[in-house]
Amino acid sequence: MSDVLSLIIAKYNYWLYVILMMIGLYGMIAKNNLIKKVVGMNIFQTAIILFYVSIGYKTNAGIPIITTADTAHGVVVKAADYINPLTSCLMLTAIVVSVATFGYAMALAVRIYQRYQTLEEDELRMRLSEE
Amino acid sequence: MRILAFIVVCLTGAFLLYGTSEFPDWGDPNSPASLHVAAYYIEKTYEETHAPNFVTAVVTDYRGFDTMFETAVIFTAGIGCFLLLRDFRGKKEHYYHHIPTGVILHIKDEKKSLTIGKEFGYMDKEWVPPDLINKTVCRILIPFIQIYALYVVAHGDYSPGGGFQGGVIFGSSLILLAISYDLKTLVKRVSERLLGIFAALGVLIYAGTGVLCLVMGGNFLDYGVLAPLFPGMADHIRALGMLVVEIGVGIAVMAVMTIIYINIVSEGRHDEGL
Amino acid sequence: MENYPALIVVAPFVTGLLAGLFVWIEKRLSYPIVLAGLFISSFSAVQVLIRVMESGPIQYKMGGWSPPIGIEYRIDLLNAMVLCLVSGIAFLNLIASYRSAEKEIGDRVSSYYTVYNLFLTGLLGVTITGDLFNLYVLIEITSLTSYAQVAMGDRDRGPLASLNYIFIGVIGASFYLLGVGYLYMYTGSLNMADVAVLIKGSQGSSTVLVAFILCILGIWIKMALFPFHVWLPNAYTYSPVIFARVVAPLMTKVMVYIMLRLMITVFGYDYIFNTLNLSDAVVWLATIAVLAGGVMALAQKNLKKMLTYIIVSEIGYMVGGAWMGNQLGMTGAILHILNDALMTFALFLAVGNMVYRIDRVDITDLKGLFGKMPWTMAGFVLAAFSIVGVPPTCGFFSKWYLILGAMEKGAYHFAAALIISSLICAVLFFKVFEICFFESGSHGHDHSSHGPVAIEEAPVSMLIISGLVSLSLIVAGFYSGAIVNTIILPFLK
């Protein structure tokens, strides 16, 4: 039991990301309201960002920016002193994508509401089958 | 349906956790993810590009091609909202308020309108009296927010920040203007045409820098070949290239954030909203 | 010129943005700008194909950084072929759809061209890139522009179809992104060729296994393979004609291409077919997809929707061929990418012409269409023959390779599914022909039933492109041996 527990504690970041991601996925599959689904989608994407950012973390390392003091004395830059800049860079892209998708999905929700006066999926299905 | 969804979700979660079972411990500096390419970026970036912020250097130089398309993603969202929601039909009814007396006028004839000035002012349908404190505080704050945004863009390669962050801050200052006053004030000061041009122009600055590199005889986005254009700055040329594209990104993001806000809030009418 | 690879993607991108700028300055200029961009792109693609055929794969380093530090473009025969296909179809479609876009989209059409070009930038970039994360960014551009374009078609149903497409598309793209994350965790690299070297010999690793399944699953969702196809029919049916014509032939084929690229370049045959031994299961899945697509197509009343279910069925062909695990199946799958893109393009060109004239394309609306639109119907018949697989047309040859591949592996169920699906398509199309040919139009009841039916054809520009593409089906059929020998077999070596 304590082995399993220590395994979880050593990698709790991955557990957190999976749990967050599953909350989002559940929202997207099971919720009936379109806005709730969109919010679920946003949580789902945020979980991936958490995953990537946690990959980049290193124990005892600082942010990936050289201060002027470092450069002035010509100190050799060591990789272990800075966290991984690549994952942060990749997630900048992923954040932008999720913001763009979220904004556009909201615009679609506005449009659907204008047309059908509802955002509940079962009501929408009923309206569509009536026509 | 809910139980089925729950089962699917649990299975997916278990599958993803199974994949992490062989991962090195969290924060291990010797994991493959922090060696190979990542170590190269940390050790060589300053030498090769003279940008102290590694993230900015990776974003706009080593992987600058990704970032160009990322800006295009934002641009697409903006133009998508515009195409989907923009409604050019005018409003049928107009509300005005008489400023000296506070009397509200409701004009149902769409052809008639009043001149806006000292005497009459526009009014939204769900109108609340303007809050003096809100208005004053926002009026004082907005210029500072904007200057801070410019700082974030300009110092993107020295400190945390960059085009996206600065652009979003600038955009939020415009949105604050719309919230504290009303949407008409914003649309009157920053016209739709201007925003549309800025959105495209920002991405074009980025892509144009790349094309300029092609013209100068290098590969696409190879800032190094731009050195002859900036005499005396040869060793900082890559950092300079980053600054140019960051400015482009900032302009595009600022414009697109505002476009999305205006269109969603007013359902494409651009007359009244939050 | 060593910059052709960059131009293929950058030309439509920059011209798309310029068009977006000129919307606010001089609207009429945006169409010629966009057209010029696509022309430069297809010209460069052809140049690249010629150079690859002469002197082997081309590598292009973005920003001058050599991989794996920077992003690289790596073009071999397969890429080059798909690039020519994508840019060519996009260029022809833009000419053919000028009038219909103006009719359908109205005053917003000049802004629409920007989105159109960004969509193609995405497809071309996905095809050409050699970097796993760059692939993700471009998939997202493609998806976001598709969401935008789907919503612009049918005013009532379009937005809802688009929103459902977003939900499923985001899950697909996110799975792919997670897969890339797991791969990065294992290797520390994002370059395809580099990752391939680093994961060699990692047969038992659970990380690589999960990464592989996530990547392939994500691409399958984006591709609309059978159980994940729910978004496709609505999205394609309710989108405007100009978009349907380009997305139906290209989107799924480019996704199939990505699947092939991941299988061949990144994970490798050995891992997939020997270590995991997934071939049988996936071929069964593909068999079900082929049959399910056909059966669902039979139930449709709307011509456009019927064709979208045929696309679902065709995806099964290519996935089955690719996972057959032998050279014949793979040859068939690659040849079918080319042929199916051409056939679907020809079909949708014809359907677009019909929509231009009669607006609604429920099958009952098509009465007497042979008399009204003879040239359009000629193109439609040719494309339909090709889908069914009648010999001189190109559809026959790729099916032939696929069936040979299935026979060699002993997957008789897949071969049988191919033949049954051909029969289903034959039934479907002859049902349509019968209505178009024998039943006269509903207008001519009173007086004109004896005289010849008045011809109401689509505009000439639409007809010429439609005719050219339909003829190219026969040409591609005649040259399919040459295509296999000069492009596909050297690539698979």
Short mmCIF file of C-alpha atoms in Angstrom, two decimals, chain A:
data_model
loop_
_atom_site.label_atom_id
_atom_site.label_comp_id
_atom_site.label_asym_id
_atom_site.label_seq_id
_atom_site.Cartn_x
_atom_site.Cartn_y
_atom_site.Cartn_z
CA MET A 1 0.00 0.00 0.00
CA SER A 2 2.69 2.45 0.96
CA ASP A 3 4.53 1.58 -2.29
CA VAL A 4 1.54 2.56 -4.36
CA LEU A 5 1.11 5.70 -2.31
CA SER A 6 4.72 6.76 -2.72
CA LEU A 7 4.44 6.05 -6.47
CA ILE A 8 1.43 8.34 -6.67
CA ILE A 9 3.15 11.04 -4.65
CA ALA A 10 6.26 10.94 -6.81
CA LYS A 11 4.17 11.55 -9.91
CA TYR A 12 1.13 13.33 -8.55
CA ASN A 13 1.29 15.92 -11.32
CA TYR A 14 0.27 13.27 -13.85
CA TRP A 15 -2.60 12.13 -11.66
CA LEU A 16 -3.81 15.70 -11.40
CA TYR A 17 -3.70 16.23 -15.13
CA VAL A 18 -5.58 13.02 -15.83
CA ILE A 19 -8.28 13.85 -13.29
CA LEU A 20 -8.72 17.37 -14.66
CA MET A 21 -8.83 16.06 -18.20
CA MET A 22 -11.45 13.47 -17.35
CA ILE A 23 -13.62 16.12 -15.71
CA GLY A 24 -13.51 18.03 -18.98
CA LEU A 25 -14.18 14.98 -21.10
CA TYR A 26 -17.11 13.95 -18.92
CA GLY A 27 -18.55 17.43 -19.27
CA MET A 28 -18.26 17.26 -23.03
CA ILE A 29 -19.92 13.86 -23.28
CA ALA A 30 -22.58 13.90 -20.59
CA LYS A 31 -23.79 17.49 -20.26
CA ASN A 32 -26.89 18.61 -22.05
CA ASN A 33 -26.31 22.34 -22.22
CA LEU A 34 -24.09 23.55 -25.05
CA ILE A 35 -22.36 26.21 -22.94
CA LYS A 36 -21.50 23.58 -20.33
CA LYS A 37 -20.06 21.45 -23.09
CA VAL A 38 -17.94 24.36 -24.29
CA VAL A 39 -16.69 24.91 -20.75
CA GLY A 40 -15.90 21.19 -20.49
CA MET A 41 -13.92 21.49 -23.70
CA ASN A 42 -11.92 24.34 -22.22
CA ILE A 43 -11.12 22.32 -19.08
CA PHE A 44 -10.09 19.41 -21.29
CA GLN A 45 -7.62 21.60 -23.18
CA THR A 46 -6.32 23.20 -20.00
CA ALA A 47 -5.47 19.75 -18.63
CA ILE A 48 -3.15 19.15 -21.57
CA ILE A 49 -1.45 22.46 -20.89
CA LEU A 50 -0.93 21.36 -17.27
CA PHE A 51 0.59 18.11 -18.50
CA TYR A 52 3.07 19.82 -20.81
CA VAL A 53 4.08 22.49 -18.35
CA SER A 54 4.71 19.89 -15.66
CA ILE A 55 6.99 17.98 -18.05
CA GLY A 56 9.19 21.05 -18.24
CA TYR A 57 9.71 21.36 -14.49
CA LYS A 58 13.10 20.51 -12.96
CA THR A 59 13.90 20.39 -9.25
CA ASN A 60 16.10 23.27 -8.10
CA ALA A 61 15.90 25.17 -11.37
CA GLY A 62 14.90 28.77 -12.06
CA ILE A 63 12.89 30.45 -14.78
CA PRO A 64 14.50 30.26 -18.21
CA ILE A 65 15.75 33.84 -18.37
CA ILE A 66 19.38 34.86 -17.99
CA THR A 67 19.81 37.79 -15.62
CA THR A 68 22.29 40.51 -16.48
CA ALA A 69 24.56 39.39 -13.63
CA ASP A 70 25.02 36.00 -15.27
CA THR A 71 25.97 37.36 -18.65
CA ALA A 72 28.34 40.04 -17.38
CA HIS A 73 30.81 37.60 -15.88
CA GLY A 74 30.71 35.19 -18.77
CA VAL A 75 29.41 32.37 -16.59
CA VAL A 76 28.81 29.15 -18.50
CA VAL A 77 25.09 28.47 -18.76
CA LYS A 78 24.22 25.06 -17.35
CA ALA A 79 21.08 23.26 -18.50
CA ALA A 80 20.24 22.03 -15.00
CA ASP A 81 19.85 25.58 -13.67
CA TYR A 82 16.90 26.54 -15.83
CA ILE A 83 13.58 24.84 -16.43
CA ASN A 84 12.79 23.56 -19.89
CA PRO A 85 11.85 26.47 -22.20
CA LEU A 86 10.55 24.26 -24.99
CA THR A 87 7.42 23.03 -23.23
CA SER A 88 6.45 26.56 -22.20
CA CYS A 89 6.87 27.60 -25.81
CA LEU A 90 4.70 24.75 -27.07
CA MET A 91 2.01 25.56 -24.56
CA LEU A 92 1.91 29.19 -25.64
CA THR A 93 0.70 27.81 -28.95
CA ALA A 94 -1.77 25.42 -27.31
CA ILE A 95 -3.19 28.21 -25.14
CA VAL A 96 -3.73 30.40 -28.17
CA VAL A 97 -5.45 27.55 -29.99
CA SER A 98 -7.74 26.86 -27.07
CA VAL A 99 -8.62 30.55 -26.69
CA ALA A 100 -9.40 30.80 -30.40
CA THR A 101 -11.55 27.68 -30.36
CA PHE A 102 -13.34 28.84 -27.21
CA GLY A 103 -14.08 32.26 -28.69
CA TYR A 104 -15.41 30.81 -31.89
CA ALA A 105 -17.50 28.20 -30.07
CA MET A 106 -19.05 31.00 -28.01
CA ALA A 107 -19.88 32.90 -31.18
CA LEU A 108 -21.57 29.79 -32.54
CA ALA A 109 -23.56 29.43 -29.32
CA VAL A 110 -24.77 33.02 -29.71
CA ARG A 111 -25.86 32.28 -33.25
CA ILE A 112 -27.65 29.06 -32.29
CA TYR A 113 -29.44 30.87 -29.49
CA GLN A 114 -30.54 33.62 -31.89
CA ARG A 115 -32.05 31.02 -34.17
CA TYR A 116 -33.62 28.51 -31.76
CA GLN A 117 -33.92 30.44 -28.46
CA THR A 118 -32.43 27.52 -26.57
CA LEU A 119 -29.08 25.91 -25.86
CA GLU A 120 -30.33 22.62 -24.41
CA GLU A 121 -29.33 19.79 -26.69
CA ASP A 122 -32.48 17.68 -26.33
CA GLU A 123 -34.70 20.67 -27.07
CA LEU A 124 -32.59 21.48 -30.11
CA ARG A 125 -32.93 17.91 -31.33
CA MET A 126 -36.70 18.13 -30.94
CA ARG A 127 -36.85 21.40 -32.84
CA LEU A 128 -34.75 19.97 -35.65
CA SER A 129 -36.85 16.85 -36.04
CA GLU A 130 -40.02 18.97 -36.15
CA GLU A 131 -38.85 20.92 -39.18
#
